[in-house]
Coordinates of C-alpha atoms and ligand atoms in Angstrom, one line a residue:
M1496 CA -36.0 18.0 61.7
K1497 CA -32.3 18.8 61.8
T1498 CA -31.0 21.1 59.1
E1499 CA -27.5 20.5 58.0
I1500 CA -25.4 23.7 58.1
P1501 CA -22.8 23.3 55.4
T1502 CA -19.2 23.6 56.4
G1503 CA -16.1 24.3 54.3
K1504 CA -12.5 25.0 54.0
L1505 CA -11.8 28.6 54.7
L1506 CA -8.8 30.9 54.6
V1507 CA -9.1 34.1 56.7
V1508 CA -6.7 36.9 55.8
D1509 CA -6.2 39.9 58.1
D1510 CA -3.1 41.8 59.4
D1511 CA -4.7 42.6 62.7
E1512 CA -3.8 39.6 64.8
G1513 CA -6.6 40.1 67.3
V1514 CA -9.3 40.3 64.6
L1515 CA -7.7 37.3 62.8
D1516 CA -7.7 35.0 65.8
A1517 CA -11.1 36.0 66.9
M1518 CA -12.7 35.4 63.5
A1519 CA -10.8 32.1 63.1
D1520 CA -11.9 30.8 66.5
Y1521 CA -15.5 31.8 65.8
L1522 CA -15.5 30.1 62.4
R1523 CA -13.9 26.9 63.8
G1524 CA -16.7 26.9 66.4
Q1525 CA -19.1 26.8 63.4
K1526 CA -17.3 23.6 62.3
H1527 CA -15.4 25.0 59.4
R1528 CA -11.8 24.1 58.7
V1529 CA -10.0 27.4 59.0
D1530 CA -6.4 28.5 58.0
I1531 CA -5.1 32.0 58.6
A1532 CA -2.7 34.4 56.8
S1533 CA -1.7 37.9 57.8
T1534 CA -0.3 39.2 54.5
C1535 CA -1.3 39.0 50.9
L1536 CA 1.8 37.0 50.0
E1537 CA 1.2 34.5 52.8
A1538 CA -2.4 34.1 51.6
I1539 CA -1.3 33.5 48.0
E1540 CA 1.1 30.8 49.3
K1541 CA -1.6 29.1 51.2
L1542 CA -4.1 29.3 48.2
N1543 CA -1.4 27.7 46.1
E1544 CA -0.9 24.9 48.5
R1545 CA -4.4 23.9 49.2
D1546 CA -7.9 24.1 47.8
Y1547 CA -10.1 26.5 49.7
D1548 CA -13.8 26.9 49.3
I1549 CA -13.7 30.5 50.5
A1550 CA -11.1 33.2 51.2
I1551 CA -12.3 35.9 53.6
C1552 CA -10.0 38.7 53.1
D1553 CA -9.4 42.2 54.7
V1554 CA -9.0 44.9 52.1
N1555 CA -6.2 46.6 54.0
L1556 CA -3.1 44.4 54.1
P1557 CA 0.5 45.5 54.7
D1558 CA 2.0 44.3 51.4
A1559 CA -0.8 44.6 48.8
D1560 CA -4.5 45.2 49.2
G1561 CA -7.3 42.7 49.2
F1562 CA -8.2 43.7 45.7
H1563 CA -4.9 42.4 44.6
L1564 CA -5.6 39.1 46.2
L1565 CA -9.1 39.1 44.7
Q1566 CA -7.7 39.6 41.3
W1567 CA -5.1 36.9 41.8
A1568 CA -7.7 34.4 43.0
V1569 CA -10.1 35.2 40.2
D1570 CA -7.4 34.5 37.6
R1571 CA -5.6 31.6 39.3
Q1572 CA -8.0 29.9 41.7
P1573 CA -11.5 30.6 40.3
E1574 CA -12.9 27.7 42.4
T1575 CA -12.3 29.7 45.5
S1576 CA -15.0 32.3 46.4
V1577 CA -13.6 35.5 47.8
I1578 CA -15.4 37.5 50.5
L1579 CA -13.8 41.0 51.0
L1580 CA -14.0 42.8 54.3
T1581 CA -13.3 46.5 54.9
G1582 CA -13.3 48.9 57.7
Y1583 CA -14.6 51.8 55.7
G1584 CA -16.9 50.4 53.1
T1585 CA -18.1 52.7 50.4
I1586 CA -20.6 51.8 47.8
E1587 CA -18.0 52.3 45.0
S1588 CA -15.5 49.9 46.3
A1589 CA -18.2 47.3 47.0
V1590 CA -19.3 47.6 43.4
E1591 CA -15.8 47.4 42.2
A1592 CA -15.2 44.2 44.3
I1593 CA -18.2 42.5 42.9
R1594 CA -17.3 43.6 39.4
L1595 CA -13.9 42.1 39.8
G1596 CA -15.4 38.8 40.8
A1597 CA -15.7 38.9 44.6
F1598 CA -18.5 36.7 45.9
D1599 CA -19.5 39.2 48.6
Y1600 CA -18.3 42.4 50.3
L1601 CA -18.9 43.0 54.0
T1602 CA -18.1 46.0 56.2
K1603 CA -16.3 45.7 59.5
P1604 CA -17.1 45.2 62.3
V1605 CA -18.6 42.1 60.7
I1606 CA -21.8 40.9 62.2
D1607 CA -21.6 37.1 62.8
E1608 CA -25.0 36.5 61.2
E1609 CA -24.1 38.4 58.1
L1610 CA -20.8 36.5 57.8
N1611 CA -22.5 33.1 58.3
F1612 CA -25.1 34.0 55.7
S1613 CA -22.5 34.9 53.2
I1614 CA -20.5 31.8 53.8
R1615 CA -23.5 29.6 53.5
R1616 CA -24.5 31.2 50.2
A1617 CA -21.0 30.7 48.9
L1618 CA -20.8 27.1 49.9
S1619 CA -24.2 26.2 48.4
Q1620 CA -23.3 28.0 45.2
R1621 CA -20.2 26.0 45.0
E1622 CA -22.2 22.8 45.6
I1623 CA -24.4 23.7 42.6
V1624 CA -21.3 24.3 40.5
E1625 CA -19.8 21.0 41.6
E1626 CA -23.1 19.2 40.9
N1627 CA -23.3 20.7 37.4
K1628 CA -19.8 19.7 36.7
Y1629 CA -20.6 16.2 37.9
L1630 CA -23.8 16.0 35.8
K1631 CA -21.9 17.3 32.8
S1632 CA -19.2 14.7 33.2
Q1633 CA -21.9 12.0 33.6
L1634 CA -23.5 13.2 30.3
E1635 CA -20.1 13.2 28.7
Q1636 CA -19.5 9.7 30.0
K1637 CA -22.9 8.4 28.9
F1638 CA -23.1 10.2 25.5
G1639 CA -19.6 11.4 24.6
P1640 CA -17.5 9.8 21.9
N1641 CA -15.6 7.8 24.5
N1642 CA -18.7 5.8 25.0
I1643 CA -18.6 4.5 21.5
I1644 CA -16.9 1.1 21.4
G1645 CA -14.9 -0.1 18.5
R1646 CA -11.3 -0.4 17.5
D1647 CA -12.0 -1.5 14.0
Y1648 CA -10.4 0.9 11.5
K1649 CA -13.9 1.7 10.1
M1650 CA -14.7 3.0 13.6
Q1651 CA -11.4 4.9 13.9
K1652 CA -12.4 6.7 10.7
Q1653 CA -15.8 7.6 12.4
Y1654 CA -14.0 9.0 15.4
E1655 CA -11.8 11.2 13.2
I1656 CA -14.8 12.6 11.4
I1657 CA -16.8 13.1 14.6
E1658 CA -13.9 15.0 16.0
S1659 CA -13.3 17.1 13.0
V1660 CA -16.9 18.1 12.5
A1661 CA -17.9 18.5 16.1
D1662 CA -16.9 22.2 16.5
T1663 CA -18.4 23.3 13.2
K1664 CA -21.9 24.0 12.3
T1665 CA -21.8 21.7 9.3
T1666 CA -24.9 19.6 8.6
V1667 CA -24.1 15.9 9.2
L1668 CA -25.9 13.0 7.6
I1669 CA -25.6 9.7 9.3
L1670 CA -26.3 6.6 7.3
G1671 CA -26.4 3.0 8.4
E1672 CA -28.5 0.0 9.1
S1673 CA -30.8 -0.2 12.1
G1674 CA -29.0 -0.5 15.4
T1675 CA -25.6 0.5 14.1
G1676 CA -25.3 3.5 16.5
K1677 CA -26.6 6.4 14.4
S1678 CA -28.4 8.0 17.3
M1679 CA -25.4 7.4 19.5
T1680 CA -23.1 9.1 17.0
A1681 CA -25.4 12.1 16.7
R1682 CA -25.3 12.6 20.4
A1683 CA -21.5 12.2 20.5
I1684 CA -21.1 14.9 17.9
H1685 CA -23.3 17.2 20.0
Q1686 CA -21.5 16.3 23.2
S1687 CA -18.1 17.0 21.8
S1688 CA -19.1 20.3 20.3
T1689 CA -19.1 23.7 22.0
R1690 CA -22.9 23.4 22.0
S1691 CA -22.8 20.6 24.5
D1692 CA -24.3 22.6 27.3
K1693 CA -27.2 23.7 25.0
P1694 CA -30.1 21.4 24.2
F1695 CA -29.8 18.2 22.1
V1696 CA -33.3 17.7 20.6
E1697 CA -34.1 14.4 18.9
V1698 CA -37.1 14.0 16.5
A1699 CA -38.1 10.6 15.3
C1700 CA -39.6 11.8 12.0
G1701 CA -40.9 8.4 11.0
A1702 CA -43.0 8.0 14.1
L1703 CA -45.4 10.9 13.4
P1704 CA -47.9 11.5 10.7
D1705 CA -46.9 14.3 8.4
S1706 CA -49.4 16.9 9.6
L1707 CA -48.2 16.5 13.2
L1708 CA -44.6 16.3 12.3
E1709 CA -44.7 19.8 10.8
S1710 CA -46.1 21.3 14.0
E1711 CA -43.7 19.2 16.1
L1712 CA -40.8 20.6 14.2
F1713 CA -41.8 24.2 13.7
G1714 CA -44.6 24.7 16.3
H1715 CA -48.1 26.1 15.6
V1716 CA -50.4 28.8 16.7
A1717 CA -53.7 28.1 18.5
G1718 CA -56.5 27.3 16.0
S1719 CA -54.3 26.6 13.1
F1720 CA -55.8 23.1 12.8
T1721 CA -58.3 21.0 14.6
G1722 CA -56.8 20.1 17.9
A1723 CA -54.3 23.0 18.0
I1724 CA -55.8 24.4 21.2
A1725 CA -52.8 26.5 22.4
D1726 CA -49.7 27.9 20.8
R1727 CA -46.9 25.4 20.7
T1728 CA -43.1 25.8 20.4
G1729 CA -41.5 23.5 17.9
K1730 CA -38.4 21.5 18.2
F1731 CA -36.3 23.8 16.1
L1732 CA -36.9 26.7 18.5
Q1733 CA -36.3 24.4 21.5
A1734 CA -33.0 23.4 20.0
D1735 CA -31.9 27.0 19.5
G1736 CA -28.2 27.3 20.3
G1737 CA -27.8 23.6 20.3
T1738 CA -28.3 20.6 18.0
I1739 CA -31.4 19.1 16.4
F1740 CA -31.3 15.5 15.3
L1741 CA -33.8 14.5 12.7
D1742 CA -34.0 10.7 12.6
E1743 CA -35.5 8.7 9.7
I1744 CA -35.4 11.7 7.5
A1745 CA -36.3 9.8 4.3
T1746 CA -39.9 9.6 5.5
A1747 CA -40.5 13.4 5.2
S1748 CA -43.3 14.3 2.8
P1749 CA -42.7 16.6 -0.2
N1750 CA -44.3 19.5 1.6
L1751 CA -42.2 19.1 4.7
Q1752 CA -39.1 18.7 2.5
V1753 CA -39.6 22.2 1.2
K1754 CA -39.8 23.6 4.7
L1755 CA -36.7 21.6 5.7
L1756 CA -34.8 23.0 2.7
R1757 CA -35.5 26.5 3.8
V1758 CA -34.5 25.9 7.4
L1759 CA -31.3 24.3 6.3
Q1760 CA -30.5 27.1 3.9
D1761 CA -31.5 30.1 6.0
R1762 CA -32.2 28.8 9.5
E1763 CA -35.6 30.4 9.1
F1764 CA -39.2 29.1 9.5
E1765 CA -42.7 30.0 10.4
P1766 CA -44.8 28.0 12.8
V1767 CA -47.9 26.3 11.3
G1768 CA -50.7 28.9 10.9
S1769 CA -48.4 31.8 11.6
S1770 CA -46.8 34.5 9.5
K1771 CA -44.1 35.3 12.0
T1772 CA -40.6 34.3 10.9
Y1773 CA -38.3 32.8 13.5
K1774 CA -34.5 32.6 13.0
V1775 CA -32.6 30.0 14.9
D1776 CA -29.0 29.0 15.5
V1777 CA -29.2 25.2 15.2
R1778 CA -26.7 22.5 14.2
V1779 CA -28.6 19.9 12.2
I1780 CA -27.8 16.2 12.2
L1781 CA -29.9 13.8 10.1
A1782 CA -30.1 10.1 9.9
T1783 CA -31.7 7.5 7.8
N1784 CA -31.3 3.8 7.2
Q1785 CA -32.6 4.2 3.6
D1786 CA -30.7 4.9 0.4
L1787 CA -31.3 8.6 -0.1
E1788 CA -29.7 8.6 -3.5
E1789 CA -32.1 5.9 -4.6
A1790 CA -35.0 7.9 -3.1
V1791 CA -33.9 10.9 -5.2
K1792 CA -33.9 8.8 -8.3
Q1793 CA -37.3 7.5 -7.5
G1794 CA -38.5 11.1 -7.1
N1795 CA -39.3 10.6 -3.4
F1796 CA -36.7 12.9 -2.0
R1797 CA -35.9 16.4 -3.4
E1798 CA -32.6 16.6 -5.1
D1799 CA -31.8 20.1 -3.8
L1800 CA -32.6 18.9 -0.3
F1801 CA -30.3 15.9 -0.8
Y1802 CA -27.4 18.2 -1.6
R1803 CA -28.1 20.4 1.4
V1804 CA -28.2 17.3 3.6
N1805 CA -25.3 15.5 2.1
V1806 CA -22.5 17.7 3.2
V1807 CA -20.6 15.5 5.6
T1808 CA -21.7 11.9 5.6
L1809 CA -20.9 9.3 8.2
T1810 CA -21.7 5.7 7.4
Q1811 CA -22.0 3.5 10.4
P1812 CA -20.5 0.1 9.6
P1813 CA -22.8 -2.9 10.1
L1814 CA -21.6 -5.1 13.0
R1815 CA -20.9 -8.1 10.7
E1816 CA -18.2 -6.0 9.0
R1817 CA -16.4 -5.4 12.2
I1818 CA -16.5 -8.7 14.0
G1819 CA -13.2 -7.9 15.7
D1820 CA -15.1 -5.5 17.9
I1821 CA -17.6 -8.1 19.1
P1822 CA -15.5 -9.2 22.1
L1823 CA -15.1 -5.6 23.2
L1824 CA -18.8 -4.8 22.9
V1825 CA -19.6 -8.1 24.7
E1826 CA -17.2 -7.2 27.6
H1827 CA -18.7 -3.7 27.9
Y1828 CA -22.3 -4.8 28.0
L1829 CA -21.5 -7.8 30.2
E1830 CA -20.2 -5.4 32.8
E1831 CA -23.3 -3.2 32.4
F1832 CA -25.7 -6.1 32.8
N1833 CA -23.7 -7.6 35.7
T1834 CA -24.2 -4.3 37.5
Q1835 CA -27.9 -4.1 36.6
T1836 CA -28.7 -7.7 37.7
G1837 CA -26.2 -8.0 40.5
K1838 CA -24.6 -11.0 38.8
T1839 CA -20.9 -11.6 38.7
I1840 CA -20.4 -13.4 35.3
Q1841 CA -16.7 -13.4 34.4
G1842 CA -17.0 -13.5 30.6
F1843 CA -18.1 -15.4 27.5
E1844 CA -16.6 -18.7 26.6
D1845 CA -14.6 -18.7 23.4
G1846 CA -17.2 -21.0 21.8
A1847 CA -19.9 -18.4 22.5
L1848 CA -17.8 -15.6 21.1
H1849 CA -17.0 -17.5 18.0
A1850 CA -20.6 -18.3 17.4
M1851 CA -21.4 -14.6 17.8
Q1852 CA -18.6 -13.7 15.3
Q1853 CA -20.2 -16.0 12.7
Y1854 CA -23.6 -14.5 13.0
S1855 CA -24.8 -11.9 10.6
W1856 CA -26.4 -9.5 13.1
P1857 CA -29.2 -7.9 11.1
G1858 CA -30.1 -5.8 14.1
N1859 CA -26.5 -4.8 14.7
V1860 CA -25.2 -3.5 18.0
R1861 CA -28.8 -3.2 19.4
E1862 CA -29.3 -6.9 18.8
L1863 CA -26.0 -7.7 20.4
V1864 CA -26.9 -5.7 23.5
N1865 CA -30.1 -7.8 23.7
V1866 CA -28.3 -11.0 23.3
V1867 CA -25.8 -10.1 26.0
E1868 CA -28.6 -9.1 28.4
R1869 CA -30.5 -12.3 27.7
A1870 CA -27.3 -14.4 28.2
V1871 CA -26.6 -12.7 31.5
V1872 CA -30.0 -13.4 32.8
L1873 CA -30.0 -17.1 31.6
S1874 CA -26.4 -18.0 32.5
K1875 CA -26.0 -20.2 35.6
G1876 CA -22.2 -20.4 35.6
D1877 CA -19.3 -18.0 35.8
Y1878 CA -19.0 -17.9 32.0
V1879 CA -21.7 -17.6 29.3
T1880 CA -21.8 -20.6 27.1
V1881 CA -23.1 -21.3 23.6
K1882 CA -26.2 -22.7 25.3
D1883 CA -27.1 -19.3 26.7
L1884 CA -27.3 -17.8 23.2
P1885 CA -30.6 -17.6 21.2
D1886 CA -31.4 -20.5 18.9
G1887 CA -31.8 -18.2 15.9
L1888 CA -28.2 -17.0 16.3
L1889 CA -26.9 -20.5 16.4
R1890 CA -29.0 -21.8 13.6
E1891 CA -28.0 -19.2 11.1
K1892 CA -24.9 -20.5 9.4
K1893 CA -22.5 -18.4 7.6
L1894 CA -21.3 -21.7 6.1
A1895 CA -23.3 -21.5 2.8
Q1896 CA -21.5 -18.3 2.0
T1897 CA -18.2 -19.6 3.2
F1898 CA -18.2 -22.6 0.9
D1899 CA -18.2 -20.3 -2.1
Q1900 CA -15.0 -18.7 -1.0
V1901 CA -13.0 -21.7 0.0
D1902 CA -12.2 -24.6 -2.2
T1903 CA -14.1 -27.7 -1.2
E1904 CA -11.7 -30.1 -2.7
G1905 CA -10.6 -31.6 0.7
G1906 CA -14.2 -32.6 1.4
L1907 CA -15.5 -32.6 5.0
K1908 CA -12.2 -31.7 6.6
S1909 CA -11.6 -28.6 4.6
A1910 CA -15.3 -27.7 4.9
L1911 CA -15.0 -27.8 8.7
T1912 CA -11.9 -25.5 8.6
A1913 CA -13.7 -23.1 6.3
P1914 CA -15.5 -21.1 9.0
E1915 CA -12.2 -20.7 11.0
K1916 CA -10.4 -19.4 7.9
Q1917 CA -13.3 -17.0 7.3
I1918 CA -13.3 -15.8 10.9
I1919 CA -9.6 -15.1 10.8
L1920 CA -9.8 -13.4 7.5
D1921 CA -12.8 -11.2 8.6
T1922 CA -11.0 -10.2 11.8
L1923 CA -7.8 -9.4 10.0
I1924 CA -9.7 -7.2 7.5
A1925 CA -11.7 -5.6 10.3
N1926 CA -8.5 -4.8 12.1
G1927 CA -6.8 -3.4 9.0
W1928 CA -4.4 -6.4 9.0
N1929 CA -2.9 -5.5 12.3
R1930 CA -1.8 -8.9 13.6
Q1931 CA -1.6 -7.8 17.3
N1932 CA -5.1 -6.4 17.3
T1933 CA -6.5 -9.4 15.4
A1934 CA -4.9 -11.9 17.7
K1935 CA -6.3 -10.0 20.7
A1936 CA -9.8 -9.7 19.1
L1937 CA -9.8 -13.5 18.4
G1938 CA -8.5 -14.3 21.9
I1939 CA -5.5 -16.2 20.6
N1940 CA -1.8 -15.3 20.8
R1941 CA 0.1 -13.9 17.9
T1942 CA 2.1 -17.0 17.2
T1943 CA -1.1 -19.0 16.9
L1944 CA -2.4 -16.4 14.5
Y1945 CA 0.6 -16.6 12.3
K1946 CA 0.5 -20.4 12.3
K1947 CA -3.2 -20.4 11.3
M1948 CA -2.6 -17.7 8.6
K1949 CA 0.1 -19.9 7.2
K1950 CA -2.1 -23.0 7.4
Y1951 CA -4.9 -21.3 5.5
N1952 CA -2.6 -19.5 3.2
I1953 CA -4.0 -16.1 4.2
D1954 CA -1.8 -13.4 2.8
E1955 CA -2.7 -9.7 2.7
K1956 CA -1.2 -9.3 -0.7
K1957 CA -3.3 -12.1 -2.2
I1958 CA -6.6 -10.6 -1.1
V1959 CA -8.2 -8.8 -4.0
P1960 CA -10.2 -5.9 -2.8
L1961 CA -13.9 -6.1 -3.6
Q1962 CA -15.0 -3.9 -6.4
T1963 CA -17.3 -1.2 -5.1
Ligands
ATP848 N1 -20.2 1.5 18.9 C1 -21.1 1.3 19.9 N2 -20.6 1.1 21.1 C2 -21.4 0.8 22.2 N3 -22.7 0.7 22.1 C3 -23.3 0.9 20.8 C4 -22.5 1.2 19.7 N4 -23.3 1.3 18.6 C5 -24.5 1.2 19.1 N5 -24.6 0.9 20.4 C6 -25.7 0.6 21.2 O1 -26.7 0.0 20.4 C7 -28.0 0.4 20.6 C8 -28.5 1.0 19.3 O2 -27.8 2.2 19.0 P1 -28.5 3.4 18.3 O3 -29.9 3.6 18.8 O4 -27.6 4.6 18.3 O5 -28.6 2.9 16.8 P2 -29.4 3.5 15.5 O6 -28.5 3.3 14.4 O7 -29.8 4.9 15.8 O8 -30.7 2.6 15.4 P3 -32.1 2.9 14.6 O9 -31.8 2.8 13.2 O10 -32.9 1.8 15.1 O11 -32.5 4.2 15.1 C9 -27.9 1.5 21.7 O12 -28.2 0.8 22.9 C10 -26.5 1.9 21.7 O13 -26.0 2.3 22.9
MG849 MG1 -31.7 5.8 16.1

């Protein structure tokens, strides 16, 4: 087996020309890319010009010493590791070098093996740093707020709230129907907070029986109940420093609600069967698709807990209330499923998009994602057609509801135009009456939109807001 020896971009700095050339030649022989400098100033110029993995620098330079260069590099080019070399190494200066941020400190004459070892360590450490950065950006991409799709003004509001609460420790309650993106939003809040490199721990409270949920959240000690064989760390402790996301919170039992109230108030709890109190630094996000206020009225949810939980509330809009975003979501997920399946479908036909905009989407974005996946799998052509959509979606007619809102005097003709009027109206509302965005969302040009608005007598001023 051949082991790869890592190579890098190095800058060697020494005022002794003989030493400099010898070391540069040797390192080039090891397949590194090597530049040289003989003064501190020249080294700084080179470091400014290019990215180096490592600067190997003599402490004694004619203009300023190696410590000066080290300090400069730590402040200005932290990506470059510095290895200092000195002719008369003392423990003190070695300690000082490391304290100032040098990667390593070697005494001259430098032994090749020692130098190689140090370079190799520096390069692999850099690789780990790069990899972490990459993984973090991947996380950011996958879970950050940029991944949330929607231009509807209701979504814009969400982004504003996400941004303004992210860096606080405020408890956030996320409401919304199933599949509207509650979990996604919770992650986005965590990902845009300063806690993002700490754990994000999600607990589906509805999925566990009450007795298990308590130990899941707070942990237990061995023997505290049948089956508790060993001690167990709960999710609150796992999330220390980060964020805990309690999904389906409305299902919590009265007993658990008391414990939650305490942890929300004081960030304190005891594991099941233990008298030891733990204190944690955790940001709490909760979600439910039930009406908590109603649950309070019914006596199923503690009022004091409700007030603790209901500090900042985000309500995810149902998809049918932002149909202008449907084409965007479709485009995004089409790309994803094209990649997954290796297909090269270009898009959805207008007819298919219109049908999707008329549907009520009880399962919201999750349902849409499934519909797009299914269509990508079924589609035989370059474009997804109405035929590739599920029957249920096509059968459901928004017409019944549309008839109530449009006068039916004109008989069949006006009945047929009713859905179009409704789609235009919905899209305008969804886009806060921005004509440009509405036209774009509907896939028509602005002139056509104006013509149709005129034809259907759609006027922003005439729309009476719904009483809420
Ligand atoms: N605005 C959005 N942009 C892109 N994808 C979204 C959006 N909202 C939801 N999704 C996708 O829809 C699916 C459901 O989202 P999520 O799980 O966050 O919903 P939820 O409200 O937590 O659902 P449930 O009530 O079932 O827990 C996920 O695949 C998610 O990536
Ligand atoms: Mg969820």
